[in-house]
Coordinates of C-alpha atoms in Angstrom, one line a residue:
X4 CA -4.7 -20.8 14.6
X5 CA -3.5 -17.4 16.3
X6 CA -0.1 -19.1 17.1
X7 CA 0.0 -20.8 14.0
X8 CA -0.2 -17.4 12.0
X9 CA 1.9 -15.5 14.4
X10 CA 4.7 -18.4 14.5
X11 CA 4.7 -18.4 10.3
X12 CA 5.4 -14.4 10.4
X13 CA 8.1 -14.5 12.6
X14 CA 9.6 -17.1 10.9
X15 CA 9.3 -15.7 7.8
X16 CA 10.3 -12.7 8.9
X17 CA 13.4 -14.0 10.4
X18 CA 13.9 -15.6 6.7
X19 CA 13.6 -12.3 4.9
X20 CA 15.8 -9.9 7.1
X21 CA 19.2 -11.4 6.5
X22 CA 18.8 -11.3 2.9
X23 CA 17.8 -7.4 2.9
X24 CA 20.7 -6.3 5.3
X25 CA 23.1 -8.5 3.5
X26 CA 21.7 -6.9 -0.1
X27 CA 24.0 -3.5 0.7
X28 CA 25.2 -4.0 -3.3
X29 CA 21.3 -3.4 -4.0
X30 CA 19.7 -0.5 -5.7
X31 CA 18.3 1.3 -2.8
X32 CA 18.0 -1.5 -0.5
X33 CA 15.1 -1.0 1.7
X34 CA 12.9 1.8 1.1
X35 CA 9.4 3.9 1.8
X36 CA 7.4 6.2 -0.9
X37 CA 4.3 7.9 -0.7
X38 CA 2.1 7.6 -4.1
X39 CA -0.9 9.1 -5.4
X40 CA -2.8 7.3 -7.6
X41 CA -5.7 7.8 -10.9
X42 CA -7.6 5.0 -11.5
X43 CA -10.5 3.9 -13.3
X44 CA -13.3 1.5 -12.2
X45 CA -14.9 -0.1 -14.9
X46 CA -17.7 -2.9 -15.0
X47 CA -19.0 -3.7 -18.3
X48 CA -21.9 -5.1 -16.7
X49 CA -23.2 -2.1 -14.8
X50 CA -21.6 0.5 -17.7
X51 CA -20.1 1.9 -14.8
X52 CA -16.7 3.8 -15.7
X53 CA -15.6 6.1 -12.5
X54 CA -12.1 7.4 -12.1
X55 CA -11.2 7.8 -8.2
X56 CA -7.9 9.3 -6.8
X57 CA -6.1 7.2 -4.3
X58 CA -3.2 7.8 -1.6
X59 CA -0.9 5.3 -0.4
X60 CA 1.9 4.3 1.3
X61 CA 4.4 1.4 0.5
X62 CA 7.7 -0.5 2.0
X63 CA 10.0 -2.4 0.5
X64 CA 13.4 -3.7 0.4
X65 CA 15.9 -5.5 -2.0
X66 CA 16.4 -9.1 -2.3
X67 CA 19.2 -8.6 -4.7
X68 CA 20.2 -6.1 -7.5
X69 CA 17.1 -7.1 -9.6
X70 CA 14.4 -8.4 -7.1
X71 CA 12.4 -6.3 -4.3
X72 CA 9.5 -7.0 -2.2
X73 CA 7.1 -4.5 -1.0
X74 CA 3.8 -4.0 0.5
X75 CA 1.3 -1.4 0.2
X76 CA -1.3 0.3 2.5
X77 CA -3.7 3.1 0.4
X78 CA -7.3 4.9 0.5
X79 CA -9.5 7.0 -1.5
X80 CA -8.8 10.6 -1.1
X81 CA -12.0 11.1 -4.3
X82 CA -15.2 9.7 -4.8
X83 CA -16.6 9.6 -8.2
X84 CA -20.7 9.2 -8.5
X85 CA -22.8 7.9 -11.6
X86 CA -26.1 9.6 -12.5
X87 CA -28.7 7.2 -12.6
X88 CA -32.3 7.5 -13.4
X89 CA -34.2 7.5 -9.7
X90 CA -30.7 7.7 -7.8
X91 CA -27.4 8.3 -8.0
X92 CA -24.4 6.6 -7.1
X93 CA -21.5 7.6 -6.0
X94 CA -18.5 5.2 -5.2
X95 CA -15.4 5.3 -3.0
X96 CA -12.1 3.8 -2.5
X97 CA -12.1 2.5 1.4
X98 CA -9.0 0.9 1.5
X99 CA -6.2 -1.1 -0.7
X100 CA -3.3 -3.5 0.8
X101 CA -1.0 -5.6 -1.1
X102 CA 1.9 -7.6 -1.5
X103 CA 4.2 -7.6 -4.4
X104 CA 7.2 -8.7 -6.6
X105 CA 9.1 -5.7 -8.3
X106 CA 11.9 -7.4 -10.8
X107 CA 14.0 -5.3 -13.1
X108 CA 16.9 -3.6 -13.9
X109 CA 19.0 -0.6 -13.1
X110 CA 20.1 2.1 -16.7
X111 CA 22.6 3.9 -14.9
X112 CA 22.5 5.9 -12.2
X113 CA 19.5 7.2 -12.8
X114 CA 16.7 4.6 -13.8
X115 CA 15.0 1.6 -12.6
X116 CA 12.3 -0.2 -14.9
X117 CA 10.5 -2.7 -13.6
X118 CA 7.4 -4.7 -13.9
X119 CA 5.1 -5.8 -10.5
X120 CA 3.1 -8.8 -10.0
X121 CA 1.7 -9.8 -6.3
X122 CA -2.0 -10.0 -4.5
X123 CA -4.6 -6.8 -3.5
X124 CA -6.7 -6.5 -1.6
X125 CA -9.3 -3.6 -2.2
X126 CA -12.8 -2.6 -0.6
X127 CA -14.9 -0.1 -2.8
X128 CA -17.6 1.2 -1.2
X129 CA -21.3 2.2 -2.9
X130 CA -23.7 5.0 -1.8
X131 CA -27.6 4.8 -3.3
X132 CA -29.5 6.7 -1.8
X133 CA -29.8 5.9 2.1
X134 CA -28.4 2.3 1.1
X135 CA -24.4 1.8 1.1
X136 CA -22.9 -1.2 0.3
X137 CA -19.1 -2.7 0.6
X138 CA -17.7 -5.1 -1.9
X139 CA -14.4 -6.5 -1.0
X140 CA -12.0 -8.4 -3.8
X141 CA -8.3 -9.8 -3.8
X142 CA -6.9 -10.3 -6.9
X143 CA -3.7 -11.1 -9.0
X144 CA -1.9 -7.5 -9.8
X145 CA 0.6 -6.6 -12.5
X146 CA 2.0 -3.5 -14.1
X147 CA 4.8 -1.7 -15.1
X148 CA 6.6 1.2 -14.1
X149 CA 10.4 2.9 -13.6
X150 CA 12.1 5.1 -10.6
X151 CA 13.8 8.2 -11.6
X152 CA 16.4 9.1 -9.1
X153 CA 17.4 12.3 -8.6
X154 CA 20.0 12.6 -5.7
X155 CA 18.9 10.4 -3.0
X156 CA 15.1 11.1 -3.9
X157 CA 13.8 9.2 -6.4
X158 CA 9.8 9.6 -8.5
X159 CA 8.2 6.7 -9.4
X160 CA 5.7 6.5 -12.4
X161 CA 3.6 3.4 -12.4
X162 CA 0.7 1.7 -14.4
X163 CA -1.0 -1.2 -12.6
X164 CA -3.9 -3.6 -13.4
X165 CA -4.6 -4.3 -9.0
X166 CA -8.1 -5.7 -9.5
X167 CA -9.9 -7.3 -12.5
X168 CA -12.4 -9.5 -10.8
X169 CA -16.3 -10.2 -11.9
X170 CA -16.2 -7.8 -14.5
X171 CA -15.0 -5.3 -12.8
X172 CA -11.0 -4.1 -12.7
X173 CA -9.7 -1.3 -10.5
X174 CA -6.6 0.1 -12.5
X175 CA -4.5 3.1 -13.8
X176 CA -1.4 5.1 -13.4
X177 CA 0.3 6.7 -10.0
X178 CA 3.2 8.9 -9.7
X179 CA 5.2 9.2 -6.0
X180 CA 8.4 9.8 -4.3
X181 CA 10.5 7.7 -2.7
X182 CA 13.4 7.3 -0.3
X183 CA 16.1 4.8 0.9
X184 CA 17.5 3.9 4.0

């Protein structure tokens, strides 16, 4: 099974890499960014409604003018705790990865709308008392957002739904920079 997965990534790296170095007409071919993120937790079934601040870091490079891939690595920076009767809880971001589709268009010079749909990954962690427990979901994500450029550095503003699983969705805005190479 080891080879089996390892074989499938080379090969499918090996697929992807001519395409990005031969996209040099692209917006911004390949790229990095750093975002921070301010999302909310809700489940209607435990009236739970936490907002946590997030961190992460993301890759991605140009298929063509209009389509990118990217993948993104993040944790909580923020816990956020809900007063309960006995104890209180207080919840935690442990980690997020994804992978994801960015399609849109370049305005100019300047911006780049686009909308995002790919997979996530997230683990939230919860703290009662001396008891902790680790819930784990992947999920179909989607948002929306545009890149600003500003000579050669370019913010991104961004709303994204990454987890609505079980009555519970993991979503909200993010703001980051980002560079090209």
């Amino acid at each position: 099974m080891k080879q089996l997965v390892t074989s499938l990534f080379v090969a499918g790296t090996m697929a992807a890499t001519p395409a990005l170095s031969f996209a040099d007409d692209t917006h911004g071919k390949r790229y990095a960014a750093v975002d921070i993120g301010f999302y909310n937790i809700e489940n209607d079934n435990a009236d739970l409604d936490l907002e946590l601040t997030h961190v992460s870091g993301r890759v991605g490079g140009f298929l063509n003018d209009n389509l990118a891939l990217e993948a993104r690595l993040g944790t909580g920076i923020t816990d956020d705790k809900k007063e309960g009767i006995v104890n209180d809880t207080e919840v935690s971001l442990r980690y997020l990865v994804g992978a994801y589709l960015r399609a849109g268009a370049k305005i100019g010079n300047k911006l780049f709308p686009y909308v995002l749909l790919g997979f996530t990954r997230g683990d939230i962690e919860t703290e009662t008392g001396s008891s902790s427990d680790n819930n784990a979901e992947t999920d179909t994500s989607y948002g929306a957002g545009v890149d600003l450029n500003l000579s050669g550095l370019t913010v991104a503003l961004e709303y994204a739904n990454l987890i609505d699983k079980d009555d519970t969705s993991y979503s909200g805005f993010s703001i980051g920079l980002k560079s090209t190479f």
